Amino acid sequence: MHNTFNKRERLCGKKKIDALFAQENSFFSYPFVVRWQLNTDEQAYPAQILIVVPKRKLRHAVDRNRTKRLIRECYRMQKHRLYTFLSDNSLNMCFSLSYIDTKTPEFHMLMEKTTTMIETLCQHVEKNIPPTPCSNS
């Protein structure tokens, strides 16, 4: 797997974003609030992500853009864990990462937190995997 972050891996489209935020599947993994939704439609990639850094938390656009850039980089380097889990279970999902801290993060701290967030996300998804019907022959 390549460590890239394509446009098709980003969650775009008002309908998809509204559907994601209408879901109640969310959890808190400091400094992120993660909202997620399993998809039934076929996607080019197992996961699509939306990165949110609110203006209320970081006032300056420079800080917001830097934070989003760091989050994208950390996710790009760690996404293979999530992709492996999703492909093993034949799942597709959309999720959003909302950064809620009021300080601009350091790269190493954000890398650790992203790893923890991905592990927690896999645990939450695993609890909510719909059961597959067994065929008795």
Coordinates of N, CA, C and O in Angstrom, one line a residue:
M1 N 0.8 -1.2 0.0 CA 0.0 0.0 0.0 C 0.9 1.2 0.0 O 1.9 1.3 0.7
H2 N 0.5 2.2 -0.8 CA 1.2 3.4 -0.9 C 0.8 4.4 0.2 O -0.4 4.5 0.5
N3 N 1.7 5.2 0.7 CA 1.4 6.2 1.7 C 1.0 7.5 1.0 O 1.8 8.4 1.1
T4 N -0.1 7.5 0.4 CA -0.6 8.7 -0.3 C -1.9 9.1 0.3 O -2.5 8.3 1.1
F5 N -2.3 10.2 -0.1 CA -3.6 10.7 0.4 C -4.3 11.4 -0.8 O -4.1 12.6 -1.0
N6 N -5.1 10.6 -1.5 CA -5.8 11.1 -2.7 C -7.0 11.9 -2.4 O -7.6 11.8 -1.3
K7 N -7.5 12.6 -3.4 CA -8.7 13.4 -3.3 C -9.9 12.4 -3.0 O -10.8 12.8 -2.3
R8 N -9.9 11.2 -3.6 CA -11.0 10.3 -3.4 C -11.0 9.7 -2.0 O -12.0 9.1 -1.6
E9 N -10.0 9.9 -1.2 CA -10.0 9.5 0.2 C -10.6 10.6 1.1 O -10.8 10.3 2.3
R10 N -10.8 11.7 0.5 CA -11.4 12.8 1.3 C -12.9 12.8 1.2 O -13.5 12.5 0.1
L11 N -13.6 13.1 2.3 CA -15.1 13.1 2.2 C -15.5 14.4 1.7 O -15.3 15.5 2.2
C12 N -16.2 14.4 0.5 CA -16.7 15.6 -0.1 C -18.2 15.4 -0.4 O -18.7 14.3 -0.5
G13 N -18.9 16.4 -0.6 CA -20.3 16.3 -0.9 C -21.2 16.6 0.3 O -21.0 16.0 1.3
K14 N -22.1 17.5 0.1 CA -22.9 18.0 1.2 C -23.8 16.8 1.8 O -24.0 16.7 3.0
K15 N -24.3 16.0 0.9 CA -25.2 14.9 1.3 C -24.5 13.9 2.2 O -25.0 13.5 3.3
K16 N -23.3 13.5 1.8 CA -22.5 12.6 2.6 C -22.1 13.2 4.0 O -22.2 12.5 5.0
I17 N -21.7 14.5 4.0 CA -21.3 15.1 5.2 C -22.5 15.3 6.1 O -22.4 15.0 7.4
D18 N -23.7 15.7 5.6 CA -24.9 15.8 6.4 C -25.3 14.4 7.0 O -25.7 14.4 8.2
A19 N -25.2 13.4 6.2 CA -25.5 12.1 6.7 C -24.6 11.6 7.8 O -25.0 11.0 8.8
L20 N -23.3 12.0 7.7 CA -22.3 11.6 8.7 C -22.6 12.3 10.0 O -22.6 11.7 11.1
F21 N -22.9 13.6 9.9 CA -23.2 14.3 11.2 C -24.6 14.1 11.7 O -24.8 14.4 12.9
A22 N -25.5 13.5 11.0 CA -26.8 13.1 11.5 C -26.6 11.8 12.3 O -27.5 11.5 13.1
Q23 N -25.6 11.0 12.1 CA -25.4 9.7 12.8 C -25.0 10.0 14.2 O -24.5 11.1 14.5
E24 N -25.3 9.1 15.1 CA -24.9 9.2 16.5 C -23.7 8.4 16.9 O -23.3 8.3 18.0
N25 N -23.0 7.9 15.9 CA -21.8 7.1 16.1 C -20.6 8.1 16.3 O -20.1 8.5 15.3
S26 N -20.2 8.3 17.5 CA -19.1 9.2 17.7 C -18.4 8.9 19.0 O -19.0 8.2 19.9
F27 N -17.2 9.3 19.2 CA -16.5 9.1 20.4 C -15.4 10.2 20.5 O -15.1 10.9 19.6
F28 N -14.9 10.3 21.7 CA -13.9 11.3 22.0 C -12.6 10.6 22.3 O -12.5 9.7 23.1
S29 N -11.6 11.1 21.5 CA -10.2 10.6 21.7 C -9.3 11.8 21.6 O -9.0 12.3 20.5
Y30 N -9.0 12.4 22.8 CA -8.3 13.7 22.9 C -7.1 13.7 21.9 O -6.3 12.8 21.9
P31 N -7.0 14.7 21.1 CA -7.7 16.0 20.9 C -8.7 15.9 19.8 O -9.0 17.0 19.2
F32 N -9.3 14.8 19.6 CA -10.3 14.6 18.5 C -11.6 14.2 19.0 O -11.7 13.5 20.0
V33 N -12.7 14.7 18.3 CA -14.0 14.1 18.4 C -14.2 13.4 17.0 O -14.0 14.0 16.0
V34 N -14.5 12.1 17.1 CA -14.5 11.3 15.8 C -16.0 10.9 15.6 O -16.6 10.3 16.5
R35 N -16.5 11.2 14.4 CA -17.8 10.8 14.0 C -17.6 9.8 12.9 O -16.8 10.1 12.0
W36 N -18.3 8.7 12.9 CA -18.1 7.7 11.8 C -19.4 7.0 11.4 O -20.4 7.1 12.1
Q37 N -19.4 6.5 10.2 CA -20.5 5.9 9.6 C -20.1 4.8 8.7 O -19.2 5.0 7.8
L38 N -20.7 3.6 8.8 CA -20.4 2.5 7.8 C -21.2 2.8 6.6 O -22.3 3.2 6.6
N39 N -20.5 2.5 5.4 CA -21.2 2.7 4.1 C -21.5 1.4 3.5 O -20.7 0.4 3.6
T40 N -22.6 1.3 2.8 CA -22.9 0.1 2.0 C -22.5 0.2 0.6 O -22.3 -0.8 -0.1
D41 N -22.4 1.5 0.1 CA -22.0 1.6 -1.3 C -20.5 1.4 -1.5 O -19.7 1.5 -0.6
E42 N -20.1 1.0 -2.7 CA -18.7 0.6 -3.0 C -18.0 1.9 -3.3 O -18.4 2.8 -3.9
Q43 N -16.8 2.0 -2.6 CA -15.9 3.2 -2.8 C -14.6 2.7 -3.3 O -14.2 1.5 -3.2
A44 N -13.8 3.7 -3.9 CA -12.5 3.4 -4.4 C -11.5 3.0 -3.2 O -10.6 2.2 -3.4
Y45 N -11.8 3.6 -2.1 CA -10.9 3.4 -0.9 C -11.8 2.9 0.3 O -13.0 3.3 0.3
P46 N -11.3 2.2 1.2 CA -12.1 1.7 2.3 C -12.6 2.8 3.2 O -13.7 2.6 3.9
A47 N -11.9 3.9 3.3 CA -12.3 4.9 4.3 C -12.2 6.3 3.6 O -11.3 6.5 2.8
Q48 N -13.1 7.2 3.9 CA -13.1 8.6 3.5 C -13.1 9.4 4.8 O -13.8 9.1 5.7
I49 N -12.3 10.5 4.8 CA -12.1 11.2 6.0 C -12.4 12.7 5.7 O -12.1 13.2 4.6
L50 N -12.9 13.4 6.7 CA -13.2 14.8 6.8 C -12.4 15.4 8.0 O -12.6 14.9 9.1
I51 N -11.6 16.3 7.8 CA -10.8 16.9 8.8 C -11.3 18.3 9.1 O -11.4 19.1 8.2
V52 N -11.7 18.5 10.4 CA -12.3 19.8 10.8 C -11.5 20.4 11.9 O -11.2 19.8 12.9
V53 N -11.1 21.7 11.7 CA -10.5 22.5 12.7 C -11.3 23.7 12.9 O -11.2 24.6 12.0
P54 N -12.1 23.9 13.9 CA -13.0 25.0 14.0 C -12.3 26.3 14.3 O -11.3 26.4 15.0
K55 N -12.9 27.4 13.7 CA -12.4 28.7 13.9 C -12.5 29.1 15.4 O -11.7 29.9 15.9
R56 N -13.5 28.6 16.1 CA -13.7 28.9 17.5 C -12.5 28.4 18.3 O -12.2 29.1 19.4
K57 N -11.9 27.3 17.9 CA -10.7 26.8 18.7 C -9.4 27.4 18.3 O -8.6 27.7 19.2
L58 N -9.2 27.6 17.1 CA -7.9 28.2 16.6 C -8.3 29.4 15.7 O -8.8 29.3 14.6
R59 N -8.1 30.6 16.2 CA -8.6 31.8 15.5 C -7.9 32.1 14.2 O -8.5 32.6 13.3
H60 N -6.6 31.9 14.2 CA -5.8 32.3 13.0 C -5.8 31.3 11.9 O -5.6 30.1 12.2
A61 N -6.1 31.7 10.7 CA -6.1 30.7 9.6 C -4.8 30.0 9.4 O -4.8 28.8 9.0
V62 N -3.7 30.6 9.7 CA -2.4 30.0 9.6 C -2.3 28.8 10.5 O -1.9 27.7 10.1
D63 N -2.8 29.0 11.7 CA -2.8 27.9 12.7 C -3.7 26.7 12.3 O -3.4 25.6 12.5
R64 N -4.9 27.1 11.8 CA -5.9 26.1 11.4 C -5.3 25.3 10.2 O -5.4 24.1 10.2
N65 N -4.8 26.0 9.2 CA -4.2 25.3 8.1 C -3.0 24.4 8.4 O -2.9 23.3 7.9
R66 N -2.2 24.9 9.3 CA -1.0 24.1 9.8 C -1.5 22.8 10.5 O -1.0 21.7 10.3
T67 N -2.5 23.0 11.4 CA -3.1 21.8 12.1 C -3.7 20.8 11.2 O -3.4 19.6 11.3
K68 N -4.4 21.3 10.2 CA -5.0 20.4 9.2 C -3.9 19.6 8.4 O -4.0 18.4 8.2
R69 N -2.9 20.3 8.1 CA -1.8 19.7 7.3 C -1.1 18.6 8.2 O -0.8 17.6 7.7
L70 N -0.9 18.9 9.5 CA -0.3 17.9 10.3 C -1.2 16.7 10.5 O -0.7 15.6 10.5
I71 N -2.5 17.0 10.7 CA -3.4 15.8 10.9 C -3.4 15.0 9.6 O -3.4 13.7 9.7
R72 N -3.5 15.6 8.4 CA -3.4 14.8 7.2 C -2.2 14.0 7.1 O -2.2 12.8 6.7
E73 N -1.0 14.6 7.4 CA 0.2 13.8 7.4 C 0.2 12.7 8.4 O 0.7 11.6 8.0
C74 N -0.2 12.9 9.6 CA -0.3 11.8 10.6 C -1.2 10.7 10.1 O -0.9 9.5 10.2
Y75 N -2.4 11.1 9.6 CA -3.3 10.1 9.1 C -2.7 9.3 7.9 O -2.9 8.1 7.8
R76 N -2.1 10.0 7.0 CA -1.5 9.4 5.8 C -0.5 8.3 6.2 O -0.4 7.2 5.7
M77 N 0.3 8.6 7.3 CA 1.3 7.6 7.7 C 0.7 6.5 8.5 O 1.3 5.4 8.6
Q78 N -0.5 6.6 9.1 CA -1.1 5.6 10.0 C -2.3 4.9 9.4 O -2.8 3.9 10.0
K79 N -2.7 5.3 8.2 CA -4.0 4.8 7.7 C -3.9 3.3 7.3 O -5.0 2.6 7.2
H80 N -2.7 2.7 7.1 CA -2.6 1.3 6.7 C -3.3 0.4 7.8 O -3.8 -0.6 7.5
R81 N -3.2 0.8 9.1 CA -3.8 0.0 10.1 C -5.3 0.0 9.9 O -5.9 -1.1 10.1
L82 N -5.9 1.1 9.7 CA -7.4 1.2 9.5 C -7.8 0.5 8.2 O -8.7 -0.3 8.2
Y83 N -7.0 0.7 7.1 CA -7.4 0.0 5.9 C -7.3 -1.5 6.0 O -8.1 -2.2 5.4
T84 N -6.3 -2.0 6.7 CA -6.2 -3.4 6.9 C -7.4 -4.0 7.6 O -8.0 -5.0 7.2
F85 N -7.8 -3.3 8.7 CA -8.9 -3.7 9.5 C -10.2 -3.7 8.6 O -11.0 -4.7 8.6
L86 N -10.4 -2.6 7.9 CA -11.6 -2.5 7.1 C -11.6 -3.5 5.9 O -12.7 -4.1 5.6
S87 N -10.5 -3.8 5.3 CA -10.5 -4.7 4.2 C -10.6 -6.2 4.7 O -11.3 -7.0 4.0
D88 N -10.1 -6.5 5.9 CA -10.3 -7.8 6.5 C -11.8 -8.1 6.7 O -12.2 -9.2 6.7
N89 N -12.5 -7.0 7.1 CA -14.0 -7.2 7.4 C -14.9 -6.8 6.3 O -16.1 -6.7 6.4
S90 N -14.3 -6.5 5.1 CA -15.1 -6.1 3.9 C -16.0 -4.9 4.2 O -17.2 -5.0 3.9
L91 N -15.5 -3.9 4.8 CA -16.3 -2.7 5.2 C -15.8 -1.4 4.4 O -14.6 -1.3 4.1
N92 N -16.7 -0.5 4.3 CA -16.4 0.9 3.8 C -16.9 1.8 4.9 O -18.0 1.6 5.5
M93 N -16.2 2.9 5.1 CA -16.7 3.9 6.1 C -16.3 5.3 5.7 O -15.4 5.5 4.9
C94 N -17.1 6.2 6.3 CA -16.7 7.7 6.3 C -16.6 8.1 7.7 O -17.3 7.6 8.6
F95 N -15.6 9.0 8.0 CA -15.5 9.5 9.3 C -14.9 10.9 9.3 O -14.3 11.3 8.3
S96 N -15.2 11.6 10.4 CA -14.6 13.0 10.5 C -13.8 13.1 11.8 O -14.1 12.5 12.8
L97 N -12.7 13.9 11.7 CA -11.9 14.2 12.8 C -12.1 15.7 13.1 O -11.7 16.5 12.3
S98 N -12.6 16.0 14.3 CA -12.7 17.4 14.7 C -11.7 17.6 15.7 O -11.7 17.0 16.8
Y99 N -10.8 18.6 15.5 CA -9.7 18.9 16.4 C -10.3 19.9 17.4 O -10.9 20.9 17.1
I100 N -10.2 19.6 18.7 CA -10.9 20.4 19.7 C -9.9 21.1 20.7 O -10.4 21.8 21.6
D101 N -8.7 21.0 20.5 CA -7.7 21.7 21.4 C -7.6 23.1 21.0 O -7.8 23.5 19.8
T102 N -7.2 24.0 21.9 CA -7.0 25.4 21.6 C -5.6 25.8 21.3 O -5.3 26.9 21.0
K103 N -4.7 24.8 21.3 CA -3.3 25.1 21.0 C -2.9 24.4 19.7 O -3.4 23.3 19.4
T104 N -2.0 24.9 18.9 CA -1.5 24.2 17.7 C -0.6 23.0 18.2 O 0.2 23.2 19.1
P105 N -0.8 21.9 17.6 CA -0.2 20.7 18.1 C 1.2 20.5 17.6 O 1.6 21.1 16.6
E106 N 2.0 19.7 18.3 CA 3.3 19.3 17.9 C 3.1 18.0 17.1 O 2.2 17.2 17.4
F107 N 4.0 17.8 16.1 CA 3.9 16.6 15.2 C 3.9 15.3 16.0 O 3.1 14.4 15.8
H108 N 4.9 15.1 16.9 CA 5.0 13.9 17.6 C 3.9 13.5 18.5 O 3.4 12.4 18.5
M109 N 3.3 14.6 19.2 CA 2.1 14.4 20.0 C 1.0 14.0 19.1 O 0.2 13.0 19.5
L110 N 0.8 14.6 18.0 CA -0.3 14.4 17.1 C -0.2 13.0 16.5 O -1.2 12.3 16.3
M111 N 1.0 12.5 16.2 CA 1.2 11.2 15.7 C 0.8 10.1 16.7 O 0.1 9.2 16.3
E112 N 1.1 10.3 17.9 CA 0.7 9.4 19.0 C -0.8 9.4 19.1 O -1.4 8.3 19.3
K113 N -1.4 10.5 19.1 CA -2.9 10.6 19.3 C -3.6 10.1 18.1 O -4.7 9.5 18.3
T114 N -3.1 10.2 16.9 CA -3.7 9.6 15.7 C -3.7 8.1 15.8 O -4.6 7.5 15.4
T115 N -2.6 7.6 16.2 CA -2.5 6.1 16.4 C -3.5 5.6 17.4 O -4.2 4.6 17.1
T116 N -3.6 6.3 18.5 CA -4.6 5.9 19.5 C -6.0 6.0 18.9 O -6.9 5.2 19.1
M117 N -6.3 7.1 18.2 CA -7.6 7.3 17.6 C -8.0 6.2 16.6 O -9.1 5.7 16.6
I118 N -7.0 5.8 15.8 CA -7.3 4.8 14.8 C -7.6 3.4 15.5 O -8.5 2.7 15.1
E119 N -6.9 3.1 16.5 CA -7.1 1.9 17.3 C -8.5 1.9 17.9 O -9.2 0.9 17.9
T120 N -8.9 3.1 18.5 CA -10.2 3.2 19.1 C -11.3 3.1 18.1 O -12.3 2.5 18.3
L121 N -11.0 3.7 16.9 CA -12.0 3.7 15.9 C -12.3 2.3 15.4 O -13.4 1.8 15.2
C122 N -11.2 1.5 15.3 CA -11.3 0.1 14.9 C -12.1 -0.7 16.0 O -13.0 -1.5 15.6
Q123 N -11.9 -0.4 17.2 CA -12.7 -1.1 18.3 C -14.2 -0.7 18.2 O -15.0 -1.6 18.4
H124 N -14.5 0.6 18.0 CA -15.9 1.0 17.9 C -16.6 0.4 16.7 O -17.7 0.0 16.8
V125 N -15.9 0.3 15.6 CA -16.5 -0.3 14.4 C -16.7 -1.8 14.6 O -17.7 -2.3 14.2
E126 N -15.7 -2.4 15.2 CA -15.8 -3.9 15.4 C -17.0 -4.2 16.3 O -17.7 -5.2 16.0
K127 N -17.4 -3.3 17.2 CA -18.5 -3.6 18.1 C -19.8 -3.4 17.3 O -20.8 -4.1 17.6
N128 N -19.8 -2.6 16.2 CA -21.0 -2.3 15.5 C -21.1 -3.0 14.1 O -21.9 -2.6 13.3
I129 N -20.2 -3.9 13.9 CA -20.3 -4.6 12.6 C -21.6 -5.4 12.5 O -21.9 -6.2 13.4
P130 N -22.3 -5.2 11.4 CA -23.6 -6.0 11.3 C -23.2 -7.5 11.1 O -22.3 -7.8 10.4
P131 N -24.0 -8.3 11.8 CA -23.7 -9.8 11.7 C -24.0 -10.3 10.3 O -25.0 -9.8 9.6
T132 N -23.2 -11.2 9.8 CA -23.4 -11.7 8.5 C -24.2 -13.0 8.6 O -24.0 -13.8 9.5
P133 N -25.2 -13.2 7.7 CA -26.0 -14.4 7.8 C -25.1 -15.6 7.5 O -24.4 -15.6 6.5
C134 N -25.3 -16.7 8.3 CA -24.5 -17.9 8.0 C -25.4 -18.8 7.1 O -26.6 -18.9 7.3
S135 N -24.8 -19.5 6.3 CA -25.5 -20.4 5.4 C -25.2 -21.8 5.9 O -24.1 -22.2 6.0
N136 N -26.3 -22.5 6.2 CA -26.1 -23.9 6.7 C -26.4 -24.8 5.5 O -27.4 -24.9 4.9
S137 N -25.4 -25.6 5.1 CA -25.5 -26.5 4.0 C -25.7 -27.9 4.4 O -25.1 -28.4 5.3

